[in-house]
């Protein structure tokens, strides 16, 4: 028998066979330069977060919360200043009462739109769960029920902006433009901050007073700038994704112009009360510490995504982004054209989890989605997708969307586990592994 290193031994004892381990090793050798770049961005963002915390004089008293109405909650108010500082905005709303990303987006939209207004997406169909918020799919309480209309212009087939279509889509009732940074459950490219800036500049030239909102989910800290640095009036996201650093147990944020944040606060709590109420209970220490860790956690997730692309591409699967592309979010799509492979991949990720590794995920009818979805998430925070996770809608082209990893080492193990699951089912052969990479 070959001599095995201690590392090889523990991988073997956790179900990764030698052929899979060695294939992964060959792929990794080529990624040193990419990983160095990722670390450099993380270093910059780490200092940006630290500087904001120091400037806002975060103190020990900020870490303990309030109960009841939550008047004069120093920790909550200071944290909102820290967010505003990082995103270079006038104000921020960062609350555990915002239950998830969809809620944060719904709040931003519903608070800034009035009956008769039109909402416009210049980047095609928004994220699945927003279809019911907008009323693209009929739903109780949607914007459509309140007389807010919706229009979209799709991206061009090559992923470019359809500038003519966008110009034609903006008129006097257009009040808010929603721009989704991340690809979500689509195989279109994610938008870089630079491209978002170009799009906003074009839109503001047509209609300067339109509100440009960016769905920033999965994009935070991936680059050294955020959409609010390039003209966005509002950026919105979830704390159980990048900015919560894996520690935030719940929550969402809205950063932006004072008027936009004020609108959202009035809608979240009540007109007249706005930001003044909302007890932070016991979550503040995790909100702060998670934000502090977010740049390096995001870097770990990014390394995992780059590794996955480089691992699966040589095996003949479609990967978006591809193995060499610059990253603008932490999501990696792998297209299998085979529902069984989607299930195998997700079950492999689940088997790598620190929590619930012994359970086997199955496709189910998840609320808010229009097809069955299989989700792998053995997470400390339920449903957290900054932790190693994968989702696959069971519909053509049978792609999985992989993201997260609180540490790079765990992301690597999870991805190798997914490949092992494909090998175990004969979807990827051992001959193919030794021929590729
Ligand atoms: C995750 C996500 C959302 C919705 O967030 P939830 O927390 O799942 O409700 C919206 N838009 C994008 C692009 C996302 O990635």
Coordinates of C-alpha atoms and ligand atoms in Angstrom, one line a residue:
X1 CA 0.0 0.0 0.0
X2 CA 1.1 3.5 -0.7
X3 CA 2.3 5.6 2.1
X4 CA -0.3 8.2 3.0
X5 CA 0.3 11.5 4.7
X6 CA -1.7 12.4 7.8
X7 CA -3.8 14.7 5.7
X8 CA -4.6 12.1 3.0
X9 CA -5.5 9.7 5.8
X10 CA -8.1 11.9 7.4
X11 CA -9.6 12.7 4.0
X12 CA -9.8 8.9 3.3
X13 CA -11.3 8.2 6.7
X14 CA -14.0 10.9 5.9
X15 CA -14.9 9.2 2.6
X16 CA -12.7 11.0 0.0
X17 CA -11.0 8.4 -2.1
X18 CA -7.4 8.9 -3.4
X19 CA -8.4 9.6 -7.0
X20 CA -10.7 12.4 -5.9
X21 CA -8.2 13.8 -3.4
X22 CA -5.4 13.8 -5.9
X23 CA -7.5 15.4 -8.7
X24 CA -8.4 18.1 -6.3
X25 CA -4.7 18.6 -5.4
X26 CA -3.7 19.0 -9.1
X27 CA -6.4 21.6 -9.6
X28 CA -5.4 23.5 -6.4
X29 CA -1.8 23.9 -7.6
X30 CA -3.0 26.2 -10.3
X31 CA -4.9 28.5 -8.0
X32 CA -2.2 30.1 -5.9
X33 CA -2.3 33.4 -7.7
X34 CA -6.0 33.7 -7.6
X35 CA -6.1 33.0 -3.9
X36 CA -3.5 35.7 -3.3
X37 CA -5.7 38.2 -5.0
X38 CA -8.7 37.2 -2.9
X39 CA -6.7 37.6 0.2
X40 CA -5.6 41.1 -0.8
X41 CA -9.2 42.2 -1.2
X42 CA -10.1 40.6 2.1
X43 CA -7.2 42.5 3.7
X44 CA -8.5 45.8 2.3
X45 CA -12.1 45.1 3.4
X46 CA -11.0 44.0 6.8
X47 CA -9.3 47.3 7.4
X48 CA -12.4 49.1 6.0
X49 CA -14.6 47.4 8.5
X50 CA -12.2 48.0 11.4
X51 CA -11.8 51.6 10.5
X52 CA -15.6 52.1 10.5
X53 CA -15.9 50.4 13.9
X54 CA -13.1 52.6 15.3
X55 CA -14.5 55.8 13.8
X56 CA -18.0 55.1 15.2
X57 CA -16.4 54.4 18.6
X58 CA -17.9 50.9 19.1
X59 CA -17.6 50.3 22.8
X60 CA -18.3 47.3 25.1
X61 CA -21.7 48.9 26.0
X62 CA -22.7 48.5 22.3
X63 CA -22.6 44.8 22.6
X64 CA -25.4 44.4 25.0
X65 CA -29.0 44.8 23.8
X66 CA -32.3 46.2 24.8
X67 CA -35.8 44.7 25.3
X68 CA -39.3 46.1 25.0
X69 CA -39.6 49.2 22.8
X70 CA -35.8 49.5 22.4
X71 CA -35.6 53.3 22.8
X72 CA -32.1 54.6 22.8
X73 CA -30.5 51.4 21.9
X74 CA -26.8 52.5 21.7
X75 CA -25.5 49.3 20.1
X76 CA -28.2 49.2 17.4
X77 CA -27.8 52.9 16.5
X78 CA -24.0 52.6 16.5
X79 CA -24.1 49.5 14.3
X80 CA -26.2 51.4 11.8
X81 CA -23.6 54.1 11.7
X82 CA -20.9 51.5 11.1
X83 CA -22.8 50.1 8.2
X84 CA -23.4 53.6 6.8
X85 CA -19.7 54.2 7.1
X86 CA -18.7 51.0 5.3
X87 CA -21.1 51.5 2.5
X88 CA -20.5 55.3 2.3
X89 CA -24.2 56.1 2.7
X90 CA -26.1 58.7 4.6
X91 CA -27.9 56.2 6.7
X92 CA -28.6 52.5 7.4
X93 CA -31.2 50.2 8.8
X94 CA -29.8 47.0 10.2
X95 CA -32.3 45.0 12.2
X96 CA -33.1 41.5 13.5
X97 CA -36.8 42.4 12.8
X98 CA -35.9 42.2 9.1
X99 CA -36.4 38.5 8.8
X100 CA -34.5 37.6 5.6
X101 CA -33.2 39.0 2.3
X102 CA -36.6 38.9 0.6
X103 CA -38.1 40.8 3.5
X104 CA -35.4 43.5 3.3
X105 CA -36.0 43.9 -0.4
X106 CA -39.8 43.9 0.0
X107 CA -39.4 46.6 2.7
X108 CA -37.2 48.7 0.5
X109 CA -39.6 48.4 -2.5
X110 CA -42.9 48.8 -0.7
X111 CA -41.7 51.7 1.4
X112 CA -40.4 53.8 -1.6
X113 CA -43.2 53.0 -4.1
X114 CA -46.7 54.5 -4.1
X115 CA -49.8 53.6 -6.0
X116 CA -49.4 54.6 -9.6
X117 CA -45.7 54.3 -9.6
X118 CA -43.8 51.8 -11.8
X119 CA -40.9 49.6 -10.8
X120 CA -38.4 48.8 -13.5
X121 CA -35.8 46.1 -13.8
X122 CA -33.2 46.7 -16.5
X123 CA -31.5 43.4 -15.8
X124 CA -34.3 40.9 -16.5
X125 CA -36.3 38.8 -14.2
X126 CA -35.5 39.3 -10.5
X127 CA -34.8 36.6 -7.9
X128 CA -37.6 34.0 -7.6
X129 CA -39.0 35.2 -4.3
X130 CA -39.4 38.7 -5.5
X131 CA -41.9 37.6 -8.2
X132 CA -44.5 37.4 -5.5
X133 CA -43.4 40.6 -3.9
X134 CA -43.9 42.4 -7.2
X135 CA -46.9 40.4 -8.3
X136 CA -45.3 38.9 -11.4
X137 CA -46.9 35.7 -9.9
X138 CA -50.2 36.7 -8.3
X139 CA -49.8 36.9 -4.5
X140 CA -51.6 38.4 -1.6
X141 CA -50.2 41.8 -0.5
X142 CA -48.0 42.2 -3.6
X143 CA -47.0 45.6 -5.0
X144 CA -49.4 44.9 -7.9
X145 CA -52.4 44.7 -5.5
X146 CA -51.4 48.2 -4.3
X147 CA -51.4 49.6 -7.9
X148 CA -47.7 49.5 -8.5
X149 CA -46.9 48.3 -12.0
X150 CA -43.8 46.5 -13.1
X151 CA -41.7 46.4 -16.3
X152 CA -38.5 44.7 -17.2
X153 CA -35.9 44.8 -19.9
X154 CA -33.9 41.6 -20.3
X155 CA -30.1 41.5 -20.7
X156 CA -28.9 40.9 -24.2
X157 CA -28.0 37.3 -25.1
X158 CA -24.3 38.0 -24.4
X159 CA -25.1 39.4 -20.9
X160 CA -24.8 43.0 -22.0
X161 CA -27.2 45.8 -21.1
X162 CA -29.9 46.5 -23.7
X163 CA -29.5 50.3 -23.6
X164 CA -32.2 50.9 -26.2
X165 CA -34.7 48.7 -24.3
X166 CA -33.8 50.4 -21.0
X167 CA -34.3 53.9 -22.5
X168 CA -37.7 52.7 -23.8
X169 CA -38.6 51.2 -20.4
X170 CA -38.2 54.4 -18.4
X171 CA -41.0 56.9 -18.4
X172 CA -42.7 59.5 -16.1
X173 CA -44.2 56.9 -13.8
X174 CA -40.9 55.0 -13.3
X175 CA -40.1 55.7 -9.7
X176 CA -37.6 52.9 -8.7
X177 CA -35.1 50.8 -10.7
X178 CA -34.1 47.5 -9.1
X179 CA -30.8 46.0 -10.1
X180 CA -29.9 42.6 -9.0
X181 CA -26.1 42.2 -8.6
X182 CA -25.9 38.5 -8.3
X183 CA -27.1 35.9 -10.8
X184 CA -29.5 34.3 -8.3
X185 CA -31.0 31.1 -9.8
X186 CA -30.0 32.1 -13.4
X187 CA -27.0 31.4 -15.5
X188 CA -26.5 35.0 -16.6
X189 CA -23.3 36.6 -15.4
X190 CA -23.2 38.5 -12.1
X191 CA -22.8 42.2 -12.4
X192 CA -19.5 43.8 -11.3
X193 CA -19.7 47.0 -9.2
X194 CA -18.2 48.8 -12.2
X195 CA -20.9 47.6 -14.6
X196 CA -23.6 48.5 -12.0
X197 CA -22.1 52.0 -11.9
X198 CA -22.2 52.3 -15.7
X199 CA -25.9 51.2 -15.7
X200 CA -26.8 53.6 -12.9
X201 CA -25.1 56.5 -14.7
X202 CA -27.0 55.7 -17.9
X203 CA -30.3 55.5 -16.0
X204 CA -29.8 58.8 -14.1
X205 CA -29.0 60.5 -17.3
X206 CA -32.4 59.6 -18.6
X207 CA -34.2 60.3 -15.3
X208 CA -32.1 61.9 -12.5
X209 CA -34.7 61.5 -9.7
X210 CA -35.4 57.8 -10.1
X211 CA -34.3 55.7 -7.1
X212 CA -31.7 53.1 -8.0
X213 CA -31.8 50.1 -5.6
X214 CA -29.3 47.3 -5.8
X215 CA -30.1 43.8 -4.5
X216 CA -26.7 43.3 -3.0
X217 CA -27.3 39.7 -1.7
X218 CA -24.1 37.6 -2.0
X219 CA -22.0 40.5 -3.3
X220 CA -20.8 42.2 -0.1
X221 CA -17.0 42.3 0.4
X222 CA -16.3 40.4 -2.8
X223 CA -14.8 43.6 -4.3
X224 CA -13.2 46.6 -2.7
X225 CA -16.2 48.7 -3.6
X226 CA -20.0 48.4 -3.1
X227 CA -22.8 49.5 -5.3
X228 CA -23.4 52.6 -3.1
X229 CA -19.9 53.7 -4.1
X230 CA -21.0 54.0 -7.7
X231 CA -24.3 55.8 -7.5
X232 CA -26.8 53.4 -6.0
X233 CA -29.4 55.2 -3.8
X234 CA -29.9 52.0 -1.8
X235 CA -28.3 48.6 -1.3
X236 CA -30.1 45.8 0.3
X237 CA -29.1 42.4 1.7
X238 CA -29.4 39.6 4.2
X239 CA -27.3 39.1 7.3
X240 CA -27.4 35.3 7.0
X241 CA -25.3 35.8 3.9
X242 CA -21.9 37.7 3.5
X243 CA -22.2 40.6 6.0
X244 CA -23.3 38.5 8.9
X245 CA -20.0 36.6 8.7
X246 CA -21.8 33.4 9.7
X247 CA -22.5 34.7 13.2
X248 CA -25.6 36.8 12.7
X249 CA -28.5 34.5 13.6
X250 CA -31.1 36.5 11.6
X251 CA -31.5 39.9 10.0
X252 CA -31.3 42.2 7.0
X253 CA -29.9 45.6 6.1
X254 CA -30.8 48.6 3.9
X255 CA -28.1 51.2 3.4
X256 CA -28.6 54.3 1.4
X257 CA -29.9 57.9 1.1
X258 CA -31.5 59.3 4.3
X259 CA -34.9 59.5 2.7
X260 CA -34.9 55.9 1.5
X261 CA -33.8 54.5 4.8
X262 CA -36.4 56.7 6.6
X263 CA -39.1 55.3 4.3
X264 CA -38.0 51.7 5.1
X265 CA -37.9 52.4 8.8
X266 CA -41.4 53.8 8.8
X267 CA -42.6 50.8 7.0
X268 CA -40.8 48.3 9.2
X269 CA -42.0 49.8 12.5
X270 CA -44.6 52.5 12.1
X271 CA -44.9 56.0 10.7
X272 CA -43.8 58.3 13.5
X273 CA -41.7 55.7 15.2
X274 CA -39.3 54.8 12.4
X275 CA -35.8 54.0 13.6
X276 CA -36.6 54.9 17.3
X277 CA -38.1 51.5 18.2
X278 CA -37.0 48.0 17.7
X279 CA -35.3 46.1 20.6
X280 CA -32.0 44.4 19.6
X281 CA -32.5 41.7 22.2
X282 CA -29.3 39.7 22.4
X283 CA -28.1 39.7 18.8
X284 CA -25.8 42.8 18.7
X285 CA -22.5 41.0 19.7
X286 CA -23.0 38.6 16.9
X287 CA -24.0 41.3 14.4
X288 CA -20.8 43.2 15.3
X289 CA -18.5 40.2 15.4
X290 CA -20.0 38.7 12.3
X291 CA -19.5 42.0 10.4
X292 CA -15.9 42.0 11.7
X293 CA -15.3 38.5 10.3
X294 CA -17.3 39.0 7.1
X295 CA -14.4 40.0 4.8
X296 CA -12.4 36.9 5.6
X297 CA -15.4 34.6 5.6
X298 CA -16.4 36.0 2.2
X299 CA -12.9 35.3 1.0
X300 CA -13.1 31.7 2.1
X301 CA -16.4 31.3 0.3
X302 CA -14.9 32.9 -2.8
X303 CA -12.0 30.5 -2.8
X304 CA -14.5 27.6 -2.6
X305 CA -16.4 29.0 -5.6
X306 CA -13.2 29.3 -7.6
X307 CA -12.1 25.8 -6.7
X308 CA -15.4 24.4 -7.6
X309 CA -15.3 26.0 -11.1
X310 CA -11.8 24.8 -11.7
X311 CA -12.7 21.3 -10.4
X312 CA -15.9 20.8 -12.5
X313 CA -15.0 22.6 -15.7
X314 CA -12.3 20.1 -16.9
X315 CA -14.8 17.3 -16.3
X316 CA -17.1 18.7 -19.0
X317 CA -19.7 20.5 -16.9
X318 CA -20.8 24.0 -17.6
X319 CA -19.7 26.4 -14.9
X320 CA -20.8 30.0 -14.4
X321 CA -18.6 31.9 -13.7
X322 CA -16.0 29.9 -15.6
X323 CA -12.6 28.8 -14.2
X324 CA -10.8 32.0 -15.0
X325 CA -13.4 34.8 -14.7
X326 CA -13.2 37.6 -12.1
X327 CA -15.7 37.1 -9.3
X328 CA -18.5 39.6 -8.3
X329 CA -20.4 37.3 -5.9
X330 CA -19.8 34.1 -4.0
X331 CA -22.2 31.9 -6.1
X332 CA -20.9 29.2 -8.3
X333 CA -23.3 27.6 -10.8
X334 CA -22.5 24.1 -12.2
X335 CA -24.8 22.9 -14.9
X336 CA -25.3 19.1 -15.0
X337 CA -28.3 18.7 -17.4
X338 CA -29.2 15.8 -15.2
X339 CA -31.5 15.9 -12.2
X340 CA -29.8 12.9 -10.5
X341 CA -26.5 14.8 -10.6
X342 CA -28.1 17.8 -8.9
X343 CA -29.4 15.6 -6.1
X344 CA -26.0 13.8 -5.8
X345 CA -24.1 17.1 -5.6
X346 CA -26.3 18.5 -2.9
X347 CA -26.2 15.3 -0.9
X348 CA -22.4 15.4 -1.1
X349 CA -22.4 18.9 0.3
X350 CA -24.8 17.9 3.1
X351 CA -22.5 15.0 4.0
X352 CA -19.7 17.5 4.6
X353 CA -21.6 19.6 7.1
X354 CA -20.8 20.1 10.8
X355 CA -24.5 19.9 11.6
X356 CA -26.9 17.3 10.2
X357 CA -24.3 15.6 8.1
X358 CA -26.2 12.3 8.7
X359 CA -29.4 13.5 7.0
X360 CA -30.1 13.2 3.2
X361 CA -31.7 16.2 1.6
X362 CA -34.5 15.6 -1.0
X363 CA -36.2 17.9 -3.5
X364 CA -39.3 19.7 -2.0
X365 CA -41.9 22.4 -2.8
X366 CA -40.2 25.3 -1.1
X367 CA -42.5 28.4 -0.4
X368 CA -41.7 31.3 -2.8
X369 CA -40.2 29.1 -5.6
X370 CA -42.0 27.9 -8.7
X371 CA -40.3 24.5 -9.1
X372 CA -39.1 21.9 -6.6
X373 CA -35.8 22.7 -5.0
X374 CA -33.2 20.6 -3.2
X375 CA -31.2 22.3 -0.6
X376 CA -28.1 21.2 1.3
X377 CA -27.4 23.2 4.4
X378 CA -26.0 21.6 7.5
X379 CA -25.6 25.0 9.1
X380 CA -25.3 26.4 12.6
X381 CA -27.8 29.1 11.5
X382 CA -30.8 27.5 9.8
X383 CA -30.8 28.3 6.1
X384 CA -27.6 30.4 6.3
X385 CA -26.0 30.5 2.9
X386 CA -22.8 32.1 3.9
X387 CA -22.2 28.7 5.5
X388 CA -21.4 25.9 3.0
X389 CA -24.6 25.2 1.1
X390 CA -26.0 24.3 -2.3
X391 CA -29.4 24.7 -3.8
X392 CA -30.7 23.1 -7.0
X393 CA -34.0 23.9 -8.5
X394 CA -35.3 20.7 -10.2
X395 CA -35.8 22.2 -13.6
X396 CA -33.7 22.4 -16.8
X397 CA -30.8 23.0 -17.2
X398 CA -30.5 21.2 -13.9
X399 CA -27.9 23.4 -12.4
X400 CA -26.8 23.6 -8.8
X401 CA -25.9 26.9 -7.1
X402 CA -23.2 26.4 -4.6
X403 CA -22.1 29.0 -2.1
X404 CA -20.5 29.7 1.2
X405 CA -18.0 28.1 3.5
X406 CA -17.0 29.8 6.8
X407 CA -13.5 28.5 6.3
X408 CA -11.7 27.7 3.0
X409 CA -10.7 24.3 4.4
X410 CA -14.4 23.4 5.0
X411 CA -15.4 24.6 1.5
X412 CA -12.7 22.5 0.0
X413 CA -13.8 19.4 1.8
X414 CA -17.5 20.0 0.9
X415 CA -16.6 20.4 -2.8
X416 CA -14.5 17.2 -2.8
X417 CA -17.4 15.4 -1.1
X418 CA -19.8 16.6 -3.9
X419 CA -17.4 15.2 -6.5
X420 CA -17.1 12.0 -4.5
X421 CA -20.9 11.6 -4.6
X422 CA -20.9 12.0 -8.4
X423 CA -18.1 9.4 -8.6
X424 CA -20.0 7.0 -6.3
X425 CA -23.0 7.1 -8.6
X426 CA -21.0 6.6 -11.7
X427 CA -21.9 10.1 -13.1
X428 CA -18.2 10.9 -13.1
X429 CA -15.9 8.0 -13.9
X430 CA -12.5 7.5 -12.3
X431 CA -10.9 7.3 -15.8
X432 CA -12.2 10.8 -16.5
X433 CA -10.7 12.1 -13.2
X434 CA -7.3 10.8 -14.0
X435 CA -7.5 12.1 -17.6
X436 CA -8.6 15.6 -16.6
X437 CA -6.7 18.2 -14.6
Ligands
LIG1 C1 -30.8 35.2 -1.2 C2 -31.3 36.2 -2.2 C3 -32.4 36.9 -2.0 C4 -33.5 36.6 -1.0 O1 -32.9 36.4 0.3 P1 -33.6 35.4 1.3 O2 -32.9 35.7 2.6 O3 -33.4 34.0 0.8 O4 -35.1 35.7 1.5 C5 -32.7 37.9 -2.9 N1 -31.9 38.2 -4.0 C6 -30.8 37.5 -4.2 C7 -29.9 37.8 -5.3 C8 -30.4 36.5 -3.3 O5 -29.3 35.8 -3.5

